[in-house]
PDB file of C-alpha atoms in Angstrom:
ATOM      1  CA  UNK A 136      12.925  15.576  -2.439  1.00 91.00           C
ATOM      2  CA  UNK A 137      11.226  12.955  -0.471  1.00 94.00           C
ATOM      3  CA  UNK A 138      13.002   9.470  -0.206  1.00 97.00           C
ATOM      4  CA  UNK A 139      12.381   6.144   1.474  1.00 98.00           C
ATOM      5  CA  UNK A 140      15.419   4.015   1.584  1.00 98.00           C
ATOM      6  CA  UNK A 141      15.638   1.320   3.235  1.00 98.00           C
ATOM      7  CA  UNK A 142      18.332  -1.780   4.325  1.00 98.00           C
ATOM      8  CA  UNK A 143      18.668  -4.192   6.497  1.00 98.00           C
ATOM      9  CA  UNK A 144      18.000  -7.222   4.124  1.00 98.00           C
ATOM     10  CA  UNK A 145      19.475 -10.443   3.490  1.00 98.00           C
ATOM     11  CA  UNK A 146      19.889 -14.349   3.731  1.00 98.00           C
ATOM     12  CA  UNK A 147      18.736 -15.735   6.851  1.00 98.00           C
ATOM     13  CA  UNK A 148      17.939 -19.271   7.991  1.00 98.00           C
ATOM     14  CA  UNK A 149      14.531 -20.332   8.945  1.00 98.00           C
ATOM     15  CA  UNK A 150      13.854 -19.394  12.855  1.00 98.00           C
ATOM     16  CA  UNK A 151      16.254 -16.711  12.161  1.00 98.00           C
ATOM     17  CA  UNK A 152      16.208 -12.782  12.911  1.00 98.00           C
ATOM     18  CA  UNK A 153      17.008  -9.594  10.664  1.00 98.00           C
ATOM     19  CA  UNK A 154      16.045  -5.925  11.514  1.00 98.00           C
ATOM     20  CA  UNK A 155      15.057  -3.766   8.756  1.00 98.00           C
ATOM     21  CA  UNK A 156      15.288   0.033   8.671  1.00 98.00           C
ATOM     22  CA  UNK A 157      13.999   2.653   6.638  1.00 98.00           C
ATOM     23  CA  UNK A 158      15.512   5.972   6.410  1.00 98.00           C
ATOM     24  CA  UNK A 159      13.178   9.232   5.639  1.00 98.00           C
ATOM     25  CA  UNK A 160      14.249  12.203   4.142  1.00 97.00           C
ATOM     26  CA  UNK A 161      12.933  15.453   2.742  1.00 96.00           C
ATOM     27  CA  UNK A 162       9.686  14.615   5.070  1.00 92.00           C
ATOM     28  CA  UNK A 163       8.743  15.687   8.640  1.00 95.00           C
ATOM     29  CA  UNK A 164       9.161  12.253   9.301  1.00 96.00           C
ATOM     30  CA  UNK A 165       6.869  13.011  13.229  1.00 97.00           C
ATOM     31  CA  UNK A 166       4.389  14.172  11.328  1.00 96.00           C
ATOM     32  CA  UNK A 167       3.155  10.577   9.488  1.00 96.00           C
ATOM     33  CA  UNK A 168       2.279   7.143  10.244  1.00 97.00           C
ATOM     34  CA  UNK A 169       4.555   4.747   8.385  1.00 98.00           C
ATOM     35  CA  UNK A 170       3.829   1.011   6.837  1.00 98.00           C
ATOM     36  CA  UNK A 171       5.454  -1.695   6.069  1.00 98.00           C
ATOM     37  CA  UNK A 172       4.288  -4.335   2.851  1.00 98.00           C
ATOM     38  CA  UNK A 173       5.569  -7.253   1.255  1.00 98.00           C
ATOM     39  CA  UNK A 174       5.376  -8.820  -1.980  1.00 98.00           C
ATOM     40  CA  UNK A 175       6.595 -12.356  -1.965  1.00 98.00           C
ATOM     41  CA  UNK A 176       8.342 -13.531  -5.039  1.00 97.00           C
ATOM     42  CA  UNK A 177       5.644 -13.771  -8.014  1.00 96.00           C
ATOM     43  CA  UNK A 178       2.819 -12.375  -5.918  1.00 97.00           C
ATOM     44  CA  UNK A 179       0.608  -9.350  -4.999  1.00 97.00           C
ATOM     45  CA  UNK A 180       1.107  -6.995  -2.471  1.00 98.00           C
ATOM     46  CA  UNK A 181       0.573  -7.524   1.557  1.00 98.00           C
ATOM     47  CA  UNK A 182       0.409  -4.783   3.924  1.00 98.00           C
ATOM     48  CA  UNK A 183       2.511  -6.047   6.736  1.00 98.00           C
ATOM     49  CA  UNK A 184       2.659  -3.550  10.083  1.00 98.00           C
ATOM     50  CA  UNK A 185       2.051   0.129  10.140  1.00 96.00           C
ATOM     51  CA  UNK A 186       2.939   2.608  13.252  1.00 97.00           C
ATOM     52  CA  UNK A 187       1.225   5.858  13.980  1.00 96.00           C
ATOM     53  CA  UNK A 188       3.296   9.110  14.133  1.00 96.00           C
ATOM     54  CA  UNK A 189       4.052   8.950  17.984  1.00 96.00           C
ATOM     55  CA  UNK A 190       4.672   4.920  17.447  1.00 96.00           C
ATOM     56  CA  UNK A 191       1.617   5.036  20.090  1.00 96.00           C
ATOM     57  CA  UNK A 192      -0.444   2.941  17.665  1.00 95.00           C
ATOM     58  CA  UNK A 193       0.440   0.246  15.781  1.00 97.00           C
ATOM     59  CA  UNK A 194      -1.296  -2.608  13.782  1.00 96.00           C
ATOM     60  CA  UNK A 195       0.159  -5.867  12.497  1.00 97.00           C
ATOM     61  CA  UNK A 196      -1.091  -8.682   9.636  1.00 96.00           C
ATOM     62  CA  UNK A 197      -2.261 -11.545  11.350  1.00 96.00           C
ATOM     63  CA  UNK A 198       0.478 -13.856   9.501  1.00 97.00           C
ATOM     64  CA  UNK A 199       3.364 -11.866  11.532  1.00 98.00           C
ATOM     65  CA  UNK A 200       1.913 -10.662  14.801  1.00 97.00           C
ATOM     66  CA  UNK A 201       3.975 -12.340  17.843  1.00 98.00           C
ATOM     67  CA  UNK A 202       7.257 -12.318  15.492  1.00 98.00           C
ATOM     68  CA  UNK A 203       7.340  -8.332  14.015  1.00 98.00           C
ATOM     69  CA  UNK A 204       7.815  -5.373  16.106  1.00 98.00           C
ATOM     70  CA  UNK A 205       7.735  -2.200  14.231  1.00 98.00           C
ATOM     71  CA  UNK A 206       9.411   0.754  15.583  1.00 98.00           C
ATOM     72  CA  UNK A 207      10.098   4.221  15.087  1.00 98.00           C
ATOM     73  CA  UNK A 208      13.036   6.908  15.904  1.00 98.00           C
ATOM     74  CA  UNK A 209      11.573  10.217  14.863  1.00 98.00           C
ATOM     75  CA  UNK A 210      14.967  12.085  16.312  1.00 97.00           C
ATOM     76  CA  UNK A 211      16.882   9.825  13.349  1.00 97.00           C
ATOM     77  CA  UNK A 212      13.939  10.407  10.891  1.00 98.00           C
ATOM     78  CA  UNK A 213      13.515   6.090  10.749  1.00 98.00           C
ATOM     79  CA  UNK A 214      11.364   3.091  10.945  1.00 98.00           C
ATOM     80  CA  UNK A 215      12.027  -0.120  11.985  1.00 98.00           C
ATOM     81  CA  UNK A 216      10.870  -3.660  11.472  1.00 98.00           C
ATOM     82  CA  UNK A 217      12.382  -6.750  13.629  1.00 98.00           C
ATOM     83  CA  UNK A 218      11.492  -9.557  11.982  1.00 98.00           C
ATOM     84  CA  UNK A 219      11.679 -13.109  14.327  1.00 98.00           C
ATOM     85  CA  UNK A 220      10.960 -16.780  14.228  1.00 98.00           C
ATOM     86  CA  UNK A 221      11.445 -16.221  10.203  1.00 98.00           C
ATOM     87  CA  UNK A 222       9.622 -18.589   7.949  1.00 98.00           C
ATOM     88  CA  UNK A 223       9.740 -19.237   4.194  1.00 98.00           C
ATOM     89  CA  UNK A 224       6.781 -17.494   3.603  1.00 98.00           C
ATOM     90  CA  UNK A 225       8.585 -14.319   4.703  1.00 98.00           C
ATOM     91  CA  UNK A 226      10.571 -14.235   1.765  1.00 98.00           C
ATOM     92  CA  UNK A 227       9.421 -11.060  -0.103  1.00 98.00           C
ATOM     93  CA  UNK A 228      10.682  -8.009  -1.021  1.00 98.00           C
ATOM     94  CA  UNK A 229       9.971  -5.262   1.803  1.00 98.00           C
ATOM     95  CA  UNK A 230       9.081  -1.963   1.200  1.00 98.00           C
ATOM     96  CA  UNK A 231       8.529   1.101   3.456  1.00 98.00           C
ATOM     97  CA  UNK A 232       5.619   3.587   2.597  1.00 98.00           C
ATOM     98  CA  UNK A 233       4.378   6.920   4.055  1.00 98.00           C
ATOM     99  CA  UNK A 234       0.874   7.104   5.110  1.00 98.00           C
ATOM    100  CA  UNK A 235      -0.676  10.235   4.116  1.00 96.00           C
ATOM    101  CA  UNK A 236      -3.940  11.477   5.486  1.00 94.00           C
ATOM    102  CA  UNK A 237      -6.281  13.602   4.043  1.00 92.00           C
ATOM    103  CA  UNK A 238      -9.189  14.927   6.720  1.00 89.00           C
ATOM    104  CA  UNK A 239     -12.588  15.610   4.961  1.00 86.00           C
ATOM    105  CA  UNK A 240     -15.621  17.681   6.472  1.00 85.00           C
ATOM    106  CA  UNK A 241     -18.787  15.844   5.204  1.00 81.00           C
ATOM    107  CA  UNK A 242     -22.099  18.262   6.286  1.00 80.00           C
ATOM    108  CA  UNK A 243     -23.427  15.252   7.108  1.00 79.00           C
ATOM    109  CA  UNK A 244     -21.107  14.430  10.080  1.00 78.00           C
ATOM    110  CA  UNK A 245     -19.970  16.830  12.763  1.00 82.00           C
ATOM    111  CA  UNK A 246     -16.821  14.823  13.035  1.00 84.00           C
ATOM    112  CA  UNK A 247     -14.028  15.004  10.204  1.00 86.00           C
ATOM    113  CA  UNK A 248     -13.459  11.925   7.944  1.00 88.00           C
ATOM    114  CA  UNK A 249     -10.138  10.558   7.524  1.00 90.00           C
ATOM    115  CA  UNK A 250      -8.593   8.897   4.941  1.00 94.00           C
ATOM    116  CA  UNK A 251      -5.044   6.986   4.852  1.00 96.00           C
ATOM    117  CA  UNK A 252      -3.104   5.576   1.789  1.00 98.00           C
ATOM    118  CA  UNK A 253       0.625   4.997   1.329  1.00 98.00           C
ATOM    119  CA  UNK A 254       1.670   7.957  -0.920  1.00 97.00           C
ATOM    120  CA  UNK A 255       5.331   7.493  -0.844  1.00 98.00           C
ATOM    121  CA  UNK A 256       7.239   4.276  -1.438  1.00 98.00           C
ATOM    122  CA  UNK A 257      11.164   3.381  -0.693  1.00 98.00           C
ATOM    123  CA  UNK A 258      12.438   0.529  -3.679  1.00 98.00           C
ATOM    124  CA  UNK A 259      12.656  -2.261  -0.948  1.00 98.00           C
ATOM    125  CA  UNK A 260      15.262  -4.636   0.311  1.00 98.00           C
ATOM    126  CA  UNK A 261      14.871  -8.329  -0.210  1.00 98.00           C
ATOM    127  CA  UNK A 262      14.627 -10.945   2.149  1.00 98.00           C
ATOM    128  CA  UNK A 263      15.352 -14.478   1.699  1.00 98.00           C
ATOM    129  CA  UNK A 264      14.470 -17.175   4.690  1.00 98.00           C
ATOM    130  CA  UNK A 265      15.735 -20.493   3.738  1.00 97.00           C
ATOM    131  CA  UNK A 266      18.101 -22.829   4.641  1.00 96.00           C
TER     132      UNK A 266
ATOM    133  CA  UNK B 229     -10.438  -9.213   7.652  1.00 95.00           C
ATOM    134  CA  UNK B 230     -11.890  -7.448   4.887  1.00 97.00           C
ATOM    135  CA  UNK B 231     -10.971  -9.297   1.511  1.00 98.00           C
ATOM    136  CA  UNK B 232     -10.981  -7.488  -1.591  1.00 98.00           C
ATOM    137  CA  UNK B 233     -11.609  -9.363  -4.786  1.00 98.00           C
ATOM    138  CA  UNK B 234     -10.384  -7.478  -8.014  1.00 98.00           C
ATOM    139  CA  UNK B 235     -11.940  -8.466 -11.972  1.00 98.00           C
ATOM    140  CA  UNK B 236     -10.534  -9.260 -14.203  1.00 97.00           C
ATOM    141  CA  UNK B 237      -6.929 -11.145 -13.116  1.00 98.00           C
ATOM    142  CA  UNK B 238      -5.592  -9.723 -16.538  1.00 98.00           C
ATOM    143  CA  UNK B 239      -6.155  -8.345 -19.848  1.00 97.00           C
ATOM    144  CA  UNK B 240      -4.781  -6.727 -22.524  1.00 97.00           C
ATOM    145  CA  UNK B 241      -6.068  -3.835 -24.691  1.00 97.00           C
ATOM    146  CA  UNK B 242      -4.825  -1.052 -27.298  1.00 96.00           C
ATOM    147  CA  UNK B 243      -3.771   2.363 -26.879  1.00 97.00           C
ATOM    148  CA  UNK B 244      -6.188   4.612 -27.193  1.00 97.00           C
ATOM    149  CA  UNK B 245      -9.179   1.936 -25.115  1.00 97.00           C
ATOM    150  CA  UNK B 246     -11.105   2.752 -22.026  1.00 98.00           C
ATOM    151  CA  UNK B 247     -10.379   0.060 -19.323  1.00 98.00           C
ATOM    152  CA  UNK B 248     -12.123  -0.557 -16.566  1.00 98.00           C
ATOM    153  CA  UNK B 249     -10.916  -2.655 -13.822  1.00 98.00           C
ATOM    154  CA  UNK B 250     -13.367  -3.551 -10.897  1.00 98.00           C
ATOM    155  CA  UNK B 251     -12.689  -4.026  -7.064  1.00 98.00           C
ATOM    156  CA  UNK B 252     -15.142  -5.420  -4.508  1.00 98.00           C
ATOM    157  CA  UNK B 253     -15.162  -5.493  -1.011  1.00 98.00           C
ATOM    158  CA  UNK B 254     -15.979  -7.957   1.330  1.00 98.00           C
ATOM    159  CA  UNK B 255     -18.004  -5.775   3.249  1.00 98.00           C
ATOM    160  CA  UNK B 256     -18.653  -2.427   3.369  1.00 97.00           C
ATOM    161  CA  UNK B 257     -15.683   0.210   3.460  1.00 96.00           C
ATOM    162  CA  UNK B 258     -17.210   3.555   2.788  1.00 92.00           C
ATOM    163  CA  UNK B 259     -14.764   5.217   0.022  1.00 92.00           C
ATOM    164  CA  UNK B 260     -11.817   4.044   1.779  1.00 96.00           C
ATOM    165  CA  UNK B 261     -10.018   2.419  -1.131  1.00 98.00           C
ATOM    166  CA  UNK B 262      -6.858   3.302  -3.023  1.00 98.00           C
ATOM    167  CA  UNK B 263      -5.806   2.344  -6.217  1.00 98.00           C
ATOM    168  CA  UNK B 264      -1.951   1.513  -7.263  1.00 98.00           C
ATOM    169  CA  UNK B 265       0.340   0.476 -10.046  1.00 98.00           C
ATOM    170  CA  UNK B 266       2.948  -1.316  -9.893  1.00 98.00           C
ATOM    171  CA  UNK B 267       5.581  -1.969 -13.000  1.00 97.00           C
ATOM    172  CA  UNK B 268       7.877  -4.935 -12.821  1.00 96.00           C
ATOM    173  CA  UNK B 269      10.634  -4.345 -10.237  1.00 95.00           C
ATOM    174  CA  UNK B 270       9.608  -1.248  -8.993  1.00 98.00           C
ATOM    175  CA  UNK B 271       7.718  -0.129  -5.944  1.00 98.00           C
ATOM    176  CA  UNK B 272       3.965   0.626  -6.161  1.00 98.00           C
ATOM    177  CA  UNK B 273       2.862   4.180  -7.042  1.00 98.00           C
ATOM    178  CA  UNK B 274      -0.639   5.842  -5.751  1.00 98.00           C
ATOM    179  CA  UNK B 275      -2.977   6.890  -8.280  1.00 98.00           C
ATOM    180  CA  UNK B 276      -6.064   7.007  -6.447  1.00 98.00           C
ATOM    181  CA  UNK B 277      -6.682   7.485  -2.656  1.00 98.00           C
ATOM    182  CA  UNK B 278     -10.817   7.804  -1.321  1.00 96.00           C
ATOM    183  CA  UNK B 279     -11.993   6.134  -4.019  1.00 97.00           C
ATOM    184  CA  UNK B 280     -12.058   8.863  -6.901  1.00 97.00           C
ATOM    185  CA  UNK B 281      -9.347  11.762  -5.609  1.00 96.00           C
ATOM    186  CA  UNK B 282      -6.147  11.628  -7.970  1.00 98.00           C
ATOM    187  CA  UNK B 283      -2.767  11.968  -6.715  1.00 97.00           C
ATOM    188  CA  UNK B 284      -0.813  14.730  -7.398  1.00 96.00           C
ATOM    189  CA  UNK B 285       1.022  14.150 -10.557  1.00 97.00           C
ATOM    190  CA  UNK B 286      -1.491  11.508 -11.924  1.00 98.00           C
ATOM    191  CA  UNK B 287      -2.457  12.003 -15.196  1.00 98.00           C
ATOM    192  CA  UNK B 288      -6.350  12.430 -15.572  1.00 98.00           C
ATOM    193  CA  UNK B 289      -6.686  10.174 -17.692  1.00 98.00           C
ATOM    194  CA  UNK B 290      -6.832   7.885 -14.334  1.00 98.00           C
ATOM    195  CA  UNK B 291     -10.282   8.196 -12.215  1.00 98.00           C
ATOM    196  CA  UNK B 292     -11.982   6.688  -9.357  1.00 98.00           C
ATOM    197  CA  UNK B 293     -15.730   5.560  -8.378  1.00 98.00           C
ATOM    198  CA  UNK B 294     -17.623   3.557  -6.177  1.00 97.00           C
ATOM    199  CA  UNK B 295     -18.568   3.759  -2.811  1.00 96.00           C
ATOM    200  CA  UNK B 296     -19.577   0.941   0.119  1.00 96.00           C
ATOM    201  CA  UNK B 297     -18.830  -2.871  -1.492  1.00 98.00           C
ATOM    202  CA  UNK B 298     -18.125  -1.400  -5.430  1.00 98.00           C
ATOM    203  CA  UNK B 299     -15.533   0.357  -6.552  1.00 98.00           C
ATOM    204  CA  UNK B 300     -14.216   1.303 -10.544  1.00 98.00           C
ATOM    205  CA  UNK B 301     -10.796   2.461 -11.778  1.00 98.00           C
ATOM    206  CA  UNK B 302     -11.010   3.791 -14.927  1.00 98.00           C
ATOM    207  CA  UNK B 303      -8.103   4.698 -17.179  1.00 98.00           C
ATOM    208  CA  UNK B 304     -10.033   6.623 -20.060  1.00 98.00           C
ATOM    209  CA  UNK B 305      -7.312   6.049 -22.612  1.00 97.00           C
ATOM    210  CA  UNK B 306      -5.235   3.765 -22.386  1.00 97.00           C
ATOM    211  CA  UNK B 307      -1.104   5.053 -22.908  1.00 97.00           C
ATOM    212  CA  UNK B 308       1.407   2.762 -23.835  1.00 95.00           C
ATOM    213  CA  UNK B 309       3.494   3.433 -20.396  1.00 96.00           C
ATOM    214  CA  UNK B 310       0.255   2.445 -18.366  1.00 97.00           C
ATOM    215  CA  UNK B 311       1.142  -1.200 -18.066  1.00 95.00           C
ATOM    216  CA  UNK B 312       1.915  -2.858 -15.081  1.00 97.00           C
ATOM    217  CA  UNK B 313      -0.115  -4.851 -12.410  1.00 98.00           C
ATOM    218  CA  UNK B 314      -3.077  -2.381 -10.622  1.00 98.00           C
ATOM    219  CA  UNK B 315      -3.861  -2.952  -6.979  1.00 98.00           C
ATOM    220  CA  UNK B 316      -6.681  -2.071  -5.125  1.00 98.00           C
ATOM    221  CA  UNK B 317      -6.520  -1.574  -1.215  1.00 98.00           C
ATOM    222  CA  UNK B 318      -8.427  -0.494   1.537  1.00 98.00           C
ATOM    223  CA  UNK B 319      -8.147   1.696   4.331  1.00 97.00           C
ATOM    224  CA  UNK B 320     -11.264   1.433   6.273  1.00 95.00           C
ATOM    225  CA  UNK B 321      -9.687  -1.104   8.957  1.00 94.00           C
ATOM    226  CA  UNK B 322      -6.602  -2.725   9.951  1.00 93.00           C
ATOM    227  CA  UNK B 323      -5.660  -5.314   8.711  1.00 94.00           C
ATOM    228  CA  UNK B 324      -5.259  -3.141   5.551  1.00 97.00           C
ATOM    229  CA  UNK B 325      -5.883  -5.096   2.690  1.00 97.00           C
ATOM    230  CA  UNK B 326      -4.572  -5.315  -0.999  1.00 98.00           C
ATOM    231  CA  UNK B 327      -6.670  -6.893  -3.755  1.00 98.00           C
ATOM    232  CA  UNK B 328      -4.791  -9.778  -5.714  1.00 98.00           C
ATOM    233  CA  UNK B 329      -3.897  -7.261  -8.714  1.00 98.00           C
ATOM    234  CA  UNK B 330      -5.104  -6.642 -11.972  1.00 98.00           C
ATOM    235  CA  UNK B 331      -2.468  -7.295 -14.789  1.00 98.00           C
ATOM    236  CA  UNK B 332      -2.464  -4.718 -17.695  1.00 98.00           C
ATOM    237  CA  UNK B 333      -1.002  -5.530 -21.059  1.00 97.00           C
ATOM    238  CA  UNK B 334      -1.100  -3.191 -24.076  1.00 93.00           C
ATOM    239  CA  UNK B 335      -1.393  -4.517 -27.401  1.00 91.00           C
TER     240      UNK B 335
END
């Protein structure tokens, strides 16, 4: 059965740090890229950070570049985000997601097509910046 | 960044409607757009992925369309447990982006 769980979240005072962590199971975790999105209290979704497979390649919002690093240990089957410099506007309820892949052959294109969603979500762990 | 404007914000409708719920890109993203729900408290759930494949386990009464700027989820009759907020998203670049939700009420 494939869980996401994740931990790591908390209170924490503005300019403060907290490390989140997401633990895979029932998945080759090597085999995917992984996200990260938050949904601040009341509002929609925001993808956040995601790392590819090898934690090679790795994207971030614009809001959190310079103060997230996500990470990946493939031997402990987790993902990682270091949150720094919090703000109030990271308040939001995290949540780790899979990102599945599906390749398509088009016979227009020599090249394959691929497409990426988040397919498998953990519930999330909550943080709080404020002071 | 690509922004992705969904229509309408909410609405509510019977059991038994057809709804249709509209996404838009800000430019064009091929069929790289996914489609989520999302019940209170709980973590979001695929239903769509490309624009009109289901996800395994999604009943077909869910469906996908649109290509380039457009896209359409369709849910052909509505069920009571179908609530919840839907989210469009796309995949085409990073930054990913999420549409602002679409908020689903039955009846």
């Amino acid at each position: 059965q494939v869980q996401l769980v994740e931990s790591g979240g908390g209170l924490v005072k503005p300019g403060g740090s907290l490390r989140l962590s997401c633990a895979a199971s029932g998945i080759t975790f090597s085999d995917y890229y992984m996200s990260w999105v938050r949904q601040a209290p009341g509002r929609g979704l925001q993808w956040v950070s995601h790392i590819s497979s090898s934690g090679t390649t790795i994207y971030y919002a614009d809001s959190v570049k310079g103060r997230f690093t996500i990470s990946r240990d493939n031997a402990k089957n987790s993902l990682y985000l270091q949150m720094n410099s919090l703000r109030a506007e990271d308040t939001a309820v995290y949540y780790c997601a899979r990102v599945g892949l599906t390749t398509y052959y088009y016979d227009s294109s020599p090249a394959p097509y691929y497409y990426y969603y988040m397919d498998v979500w953990g519930k999330g762990t909550t943080v709080t910046v404020s002071s | 960044d690509i922004q992705m404007t969904q229509s309408p914000s909410s609405l509510s409708a019977s059991v038994g409607d057809r709804v249709t719920i509209t996404c838009r890109a800000s430019q064009s993203i091929s069929n790289n757009l996914n489609w989520y729900q999302q019940k209170s408290g709980k973590a979001p759930k695929l239903l769509i992925y490309a624009a009109s494949s289901l996800q395994s386990g999604v009943p077909s009464r869910f469906s996908g369309s649109g290509s380039g700027t457009d896209f359409t989820l369709t849910i052909s009759s509505l069920q009571p447990e179908d609530f919840g907020t839907f989210y469009c998203q796309q995949s085409y670049s990073s930054p990913w982006t999420f549409g602002q939700g679409t908020k689903v009420e039955i009846k």
